[in-house]
Coordinates of C-alpha atoms in Angstrom, one line a residue:
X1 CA 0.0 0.0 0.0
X2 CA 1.2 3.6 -0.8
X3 CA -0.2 6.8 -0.1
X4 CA -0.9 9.5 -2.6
X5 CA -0.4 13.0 -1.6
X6 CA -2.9 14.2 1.1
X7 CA -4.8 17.6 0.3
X8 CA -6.3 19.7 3.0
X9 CA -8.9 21.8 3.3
X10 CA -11.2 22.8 5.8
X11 CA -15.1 22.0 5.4
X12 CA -17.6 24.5 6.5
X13 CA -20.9 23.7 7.3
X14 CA -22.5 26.2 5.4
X15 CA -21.5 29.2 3.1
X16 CA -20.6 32.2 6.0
X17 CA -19.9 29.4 8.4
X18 CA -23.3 29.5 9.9
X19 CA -26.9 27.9 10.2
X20 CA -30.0 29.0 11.4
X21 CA -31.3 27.3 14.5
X22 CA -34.9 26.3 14.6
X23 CA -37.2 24.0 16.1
X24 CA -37.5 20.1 16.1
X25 CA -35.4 17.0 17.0
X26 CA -34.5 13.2 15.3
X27 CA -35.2 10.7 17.9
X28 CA -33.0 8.2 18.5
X29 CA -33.7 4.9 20.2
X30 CA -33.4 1.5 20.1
X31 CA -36.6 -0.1 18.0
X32 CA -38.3 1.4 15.0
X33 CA -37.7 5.0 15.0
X34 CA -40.9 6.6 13.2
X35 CA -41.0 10.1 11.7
X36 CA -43.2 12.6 12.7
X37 CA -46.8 11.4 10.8
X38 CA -44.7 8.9 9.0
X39 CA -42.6 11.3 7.5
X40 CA -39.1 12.0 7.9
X41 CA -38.2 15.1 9.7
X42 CA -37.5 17.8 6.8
X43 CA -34.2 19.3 6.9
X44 CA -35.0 22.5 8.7
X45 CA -35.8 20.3 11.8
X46 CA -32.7 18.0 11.8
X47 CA -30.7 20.7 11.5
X48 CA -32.4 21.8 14.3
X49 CA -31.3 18.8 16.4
X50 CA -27.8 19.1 15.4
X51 CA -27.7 22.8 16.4
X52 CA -29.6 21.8 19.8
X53 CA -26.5 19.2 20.2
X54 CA -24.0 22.4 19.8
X55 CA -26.0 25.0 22.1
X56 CA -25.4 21.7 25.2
X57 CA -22.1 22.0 24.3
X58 CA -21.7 25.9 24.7
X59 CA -21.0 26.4 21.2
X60 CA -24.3 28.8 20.6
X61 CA -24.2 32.0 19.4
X62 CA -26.1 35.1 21.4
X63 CA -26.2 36.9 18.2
X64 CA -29.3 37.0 16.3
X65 CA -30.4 33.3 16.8
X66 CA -28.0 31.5 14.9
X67 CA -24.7 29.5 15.6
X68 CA -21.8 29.0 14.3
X69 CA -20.5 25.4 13.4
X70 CA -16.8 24.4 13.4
X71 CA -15.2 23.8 10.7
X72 CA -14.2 20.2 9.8
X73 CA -10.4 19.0 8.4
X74 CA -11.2 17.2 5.4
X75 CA -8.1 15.2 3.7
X76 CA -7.9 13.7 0.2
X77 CA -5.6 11.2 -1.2
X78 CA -5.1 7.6 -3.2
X79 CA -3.8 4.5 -2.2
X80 CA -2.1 1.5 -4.1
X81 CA -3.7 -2.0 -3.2
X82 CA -3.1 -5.4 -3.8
X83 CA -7.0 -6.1 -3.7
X84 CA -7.3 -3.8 -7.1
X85 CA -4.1 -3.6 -9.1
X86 CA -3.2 -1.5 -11.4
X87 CA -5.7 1.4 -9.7
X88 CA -4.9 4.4 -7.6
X89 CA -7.6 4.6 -5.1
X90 CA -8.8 7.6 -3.8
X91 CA -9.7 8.3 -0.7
X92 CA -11.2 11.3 1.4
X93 CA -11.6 12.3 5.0
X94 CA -13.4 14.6 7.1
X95 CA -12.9 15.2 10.9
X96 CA -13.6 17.3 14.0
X97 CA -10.2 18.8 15.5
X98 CA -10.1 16.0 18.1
X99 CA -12.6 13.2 16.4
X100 CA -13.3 10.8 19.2
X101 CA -14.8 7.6 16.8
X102 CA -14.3 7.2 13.1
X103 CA -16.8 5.7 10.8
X104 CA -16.3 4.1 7.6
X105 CA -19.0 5.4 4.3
X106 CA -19.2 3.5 1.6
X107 CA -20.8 4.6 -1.3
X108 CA -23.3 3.0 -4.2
X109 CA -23.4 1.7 -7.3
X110 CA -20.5 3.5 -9.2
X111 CA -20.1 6.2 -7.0
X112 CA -16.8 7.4 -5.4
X113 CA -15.8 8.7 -2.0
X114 CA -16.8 12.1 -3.0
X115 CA -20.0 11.6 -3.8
X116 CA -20.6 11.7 0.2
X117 CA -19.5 15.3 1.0
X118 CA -20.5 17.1 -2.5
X119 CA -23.6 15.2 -3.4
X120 CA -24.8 14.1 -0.4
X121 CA -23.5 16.7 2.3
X122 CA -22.8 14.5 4.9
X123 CA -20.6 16.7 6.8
X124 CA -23.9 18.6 7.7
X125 CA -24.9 15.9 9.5
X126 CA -21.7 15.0 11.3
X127 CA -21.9 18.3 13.2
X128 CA -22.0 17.9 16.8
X129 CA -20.9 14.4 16.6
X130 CA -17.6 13.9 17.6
X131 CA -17.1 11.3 14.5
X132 CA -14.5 11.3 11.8
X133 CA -15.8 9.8 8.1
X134 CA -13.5 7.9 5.8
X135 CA -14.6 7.3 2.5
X136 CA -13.1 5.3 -0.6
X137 CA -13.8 4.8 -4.3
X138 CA -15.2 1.6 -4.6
X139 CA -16.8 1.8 -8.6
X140 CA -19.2 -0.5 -9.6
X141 CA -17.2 -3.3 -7.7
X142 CA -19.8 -4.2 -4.9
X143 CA -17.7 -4.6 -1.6
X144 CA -17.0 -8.2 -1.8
X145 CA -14.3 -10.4 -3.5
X146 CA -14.9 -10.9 -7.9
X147 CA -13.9 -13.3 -10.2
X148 CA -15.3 -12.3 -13.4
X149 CA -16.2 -9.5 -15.2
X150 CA -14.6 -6.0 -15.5
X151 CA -13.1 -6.3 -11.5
X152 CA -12.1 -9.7 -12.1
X153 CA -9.6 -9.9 -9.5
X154 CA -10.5 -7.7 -7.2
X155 CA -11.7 -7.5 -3.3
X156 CA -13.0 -4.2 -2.3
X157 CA -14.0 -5.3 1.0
X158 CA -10.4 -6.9 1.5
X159 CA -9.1 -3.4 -0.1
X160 CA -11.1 -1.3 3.1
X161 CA -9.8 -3.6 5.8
X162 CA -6.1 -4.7 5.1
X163 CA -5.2 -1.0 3.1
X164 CA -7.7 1.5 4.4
X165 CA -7.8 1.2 8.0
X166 CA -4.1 0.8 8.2
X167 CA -4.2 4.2 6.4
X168 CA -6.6 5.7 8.7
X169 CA -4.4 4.2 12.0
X170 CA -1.1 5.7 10.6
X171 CA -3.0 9.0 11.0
X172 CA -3.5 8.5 14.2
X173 CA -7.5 7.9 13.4
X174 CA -8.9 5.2 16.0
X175 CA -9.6 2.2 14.6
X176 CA -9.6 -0.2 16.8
X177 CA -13.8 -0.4 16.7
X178 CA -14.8 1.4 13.7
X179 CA -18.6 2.2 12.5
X180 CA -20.1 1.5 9.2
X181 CA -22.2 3.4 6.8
X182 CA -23.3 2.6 3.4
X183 CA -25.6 3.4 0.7
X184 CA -27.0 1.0 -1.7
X185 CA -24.1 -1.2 -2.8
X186 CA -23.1 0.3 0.1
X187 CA -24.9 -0.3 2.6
X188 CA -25.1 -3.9 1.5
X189 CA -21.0 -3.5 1.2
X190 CA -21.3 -2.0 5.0
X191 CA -23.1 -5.3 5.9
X192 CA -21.3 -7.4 4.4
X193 CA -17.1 -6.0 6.0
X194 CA -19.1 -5.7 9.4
X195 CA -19.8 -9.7 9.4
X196 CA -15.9 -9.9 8.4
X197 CA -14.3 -7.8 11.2
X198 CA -17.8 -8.9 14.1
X199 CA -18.7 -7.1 17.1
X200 CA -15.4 -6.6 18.5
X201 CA -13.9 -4.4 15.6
X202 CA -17.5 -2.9 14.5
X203 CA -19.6 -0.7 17.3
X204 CA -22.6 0.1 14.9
X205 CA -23.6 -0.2 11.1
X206 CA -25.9 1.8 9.8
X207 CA -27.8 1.4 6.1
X208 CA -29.6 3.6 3.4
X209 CA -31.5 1.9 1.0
X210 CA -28.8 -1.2 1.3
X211 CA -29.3 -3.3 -2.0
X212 CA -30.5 -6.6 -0.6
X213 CA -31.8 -9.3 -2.3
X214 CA -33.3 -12.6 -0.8
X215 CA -32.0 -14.4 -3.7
X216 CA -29.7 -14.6 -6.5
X217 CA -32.5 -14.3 -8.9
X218 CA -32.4 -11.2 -10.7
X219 CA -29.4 -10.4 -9.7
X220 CA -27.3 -8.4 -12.0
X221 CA -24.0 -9.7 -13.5
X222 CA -22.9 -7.1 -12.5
X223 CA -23.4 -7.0 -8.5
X224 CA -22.4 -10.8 -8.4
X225 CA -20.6 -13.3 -10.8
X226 CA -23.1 -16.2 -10.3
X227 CA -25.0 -17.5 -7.9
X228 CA -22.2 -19.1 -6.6
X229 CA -20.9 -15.9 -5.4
X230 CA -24.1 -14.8 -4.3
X231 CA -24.6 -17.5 -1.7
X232 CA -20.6 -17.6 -0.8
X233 CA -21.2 -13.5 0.3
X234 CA -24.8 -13.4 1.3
X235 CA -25.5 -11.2 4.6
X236 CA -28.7 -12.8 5.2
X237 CA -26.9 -15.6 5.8
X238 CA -24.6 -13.7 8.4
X239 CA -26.9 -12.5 10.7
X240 CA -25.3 -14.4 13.4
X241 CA -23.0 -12.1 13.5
X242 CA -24.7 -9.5 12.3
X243 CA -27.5 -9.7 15.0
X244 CA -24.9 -8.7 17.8
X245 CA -23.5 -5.4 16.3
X246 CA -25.5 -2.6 16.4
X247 CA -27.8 -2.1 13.2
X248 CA -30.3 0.6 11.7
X249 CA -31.6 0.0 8.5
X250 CA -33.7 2.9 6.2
X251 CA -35.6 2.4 3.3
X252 CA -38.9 4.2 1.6
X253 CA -41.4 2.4 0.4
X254 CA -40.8 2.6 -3.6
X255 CA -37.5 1.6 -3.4
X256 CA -36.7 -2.1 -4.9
X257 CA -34.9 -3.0 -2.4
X258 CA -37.7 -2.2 0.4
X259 CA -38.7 -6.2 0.3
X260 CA -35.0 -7.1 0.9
X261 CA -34.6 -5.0 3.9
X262 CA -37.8 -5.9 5.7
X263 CA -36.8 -9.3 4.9
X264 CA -33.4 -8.5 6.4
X265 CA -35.1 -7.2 9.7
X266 CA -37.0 -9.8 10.6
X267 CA -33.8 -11.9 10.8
X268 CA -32.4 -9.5 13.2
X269 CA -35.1 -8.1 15.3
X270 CA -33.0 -6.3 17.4
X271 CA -32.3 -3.5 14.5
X272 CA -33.3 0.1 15.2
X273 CA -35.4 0.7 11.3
X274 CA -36.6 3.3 9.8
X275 CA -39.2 2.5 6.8
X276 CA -40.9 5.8 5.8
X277 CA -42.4 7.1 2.4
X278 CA -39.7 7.8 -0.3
X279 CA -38.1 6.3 -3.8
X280 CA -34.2 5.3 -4.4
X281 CA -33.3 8.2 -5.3
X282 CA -30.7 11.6 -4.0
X283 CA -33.1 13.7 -1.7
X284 CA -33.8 10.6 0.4
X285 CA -30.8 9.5 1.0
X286 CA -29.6 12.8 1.9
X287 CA -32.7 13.4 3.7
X288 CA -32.0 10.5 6.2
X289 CA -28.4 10.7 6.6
X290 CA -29.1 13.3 9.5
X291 CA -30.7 9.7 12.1
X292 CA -28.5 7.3 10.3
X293 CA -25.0 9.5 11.8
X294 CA -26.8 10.2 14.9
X295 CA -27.5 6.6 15.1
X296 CA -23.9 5.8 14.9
X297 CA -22.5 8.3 17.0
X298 CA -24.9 7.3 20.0
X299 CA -23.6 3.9 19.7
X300 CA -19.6 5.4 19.3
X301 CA -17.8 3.8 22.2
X302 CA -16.5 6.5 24.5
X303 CA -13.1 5.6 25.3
X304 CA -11.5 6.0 21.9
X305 CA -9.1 8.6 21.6
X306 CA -7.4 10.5 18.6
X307 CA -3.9 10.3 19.3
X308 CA -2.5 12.4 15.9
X309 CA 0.2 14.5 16.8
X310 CA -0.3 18.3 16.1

């Protein structure tokens, strides 16, 4: 593994640095966690949370109602990996000044790591938090080893756990117990490394829209070689595992892969889920970023410390 140049910039949370504060809050609890009259909260209100979360911490404004949100550190870079040869991976970070968990995000169906923080503005909902976000290009390759096709030889998943972390820990990043997030391939991807590394490496998972499927049939080329490799990498069939980490699992109601996921619940009743109105598409999965990092940072464990030298 090699590391590419590192650019860094800082991240603001909003153009002047500030956000209005208003009313309303995202519960978080274990169970389902229902949106107010079956609706997710609309942005206005989970940015109200978040700014709530600041204010307990002193960080409010007097001024005019509003309150100013740190910046965040956010690092860029590629790496070299045995797990994809011939590529130059890239790689992106953002973080608090003193981050005191780190998650992993891994993104969808051909997307790349900065798809999270342009498209999808998930530093807006890592505010307050106290959790770093790595993310990594992953293409089309569906976080799990291949054998044919165009990432014949490849292992994403392999390529976030022997390469990436390492990474992340030579930056002083704490991964010792890391959390998950993933978005379609994603979230299925997020799944799938957190029944590789188990309880004791994973505190929480948490899953937007994850592309499950109760069967190889109709499953794209693609996603998996054959139904061989479906069955060898199938996370339904992990929920041993699975069912002792920490989960929370979103999907709307038109999505295709809302069967798959209620199917996936029911296997590990113990999941927080979140099933509300909405389509695979951008807004949602912007629009519930805001419980899903709040999910994960309640479950962050406490005693993790970010030990980069400044």
């Amino acid at each position: 593994m090699s590391l590419g140049r590192p650019d860094r910039t800082t991240l603001g949370q909003q153009p002047g640095g500030s956000v209005p504060a208003s009313r309303g809050s995202v519960p978080a609890s274990r169970g389902s966690v229902p949106a107010s009259g079956g609706v997710i909260p609309t942005r206005r209100a989970v940015l109200g949370a978040a700014m709530a979360g600041l204010a307990s911490l002193g960080l409010a404004g007097l001024a005019g109602g509003t309150i100013t949100a740190p910046a965040l550190l956010r690092e860029s870079g590629t790496l070299s990996s045995e797990h994809w040869p011939g590529r130059r991976v890239g790689w992106m970070l953002a973080r608090p000044d003193r981050p005191r968990a780190l998650v992993v995000a891994l993104h969808g169906m051909g997307g790349r790591a900065a798809d999270w923080f342009g498209g999808m503005h998930l530093e807006r909902a890592m505010v307050g938090t106290g959790l770093a976000v790595a993310a990594i290009d992953g293409a089309a390759a569906y976080w799990h080893p291949r054998n044919r096709g165009p990432f014949a030889g490849t292992d994403t998943a392999a390529m976030v756990i022997e390469d990436f972390l390492p990474l992340l820990a030579d930056r002083g990043l704490p991964t010792e117990r890391i959390g998950l997030l993933g978005v379609s391939m994603g979230g299925y991807g997020s799944l799938y490394i957190a029944s590789l590394l188990g309880p004791e490496q994973v505190f929480a998972v948490a899953t937007l829209a994850a592309a499950l499927r109760t069967s190889a049939a109709g499953t794209a080329p693609e996603r998996f070689d054959d139904s061989a490799d479906y069955q060898a990498h199938d996370v339904f069939a992990r929920t041993d595992i699975l069912s002792r980490i920490p989960l929370f699992l979103a999907c709307g109601n038109k999505d295709r892969f809302r069967a798959g996921n209620e199917a996936f619940a029911k296997l590990v009743p113990g999941a927080t889920t979140l099933f509300d109105e909405g389509d695979h598409v951008a807004p949602w999965f912007e629009g519930h970023l805001a419980p899903a990092v709040r999910f994960l940072a309640d479950h962050a464990p406490a005693d993790q410390r970010w030990s980069m030298a400044t």
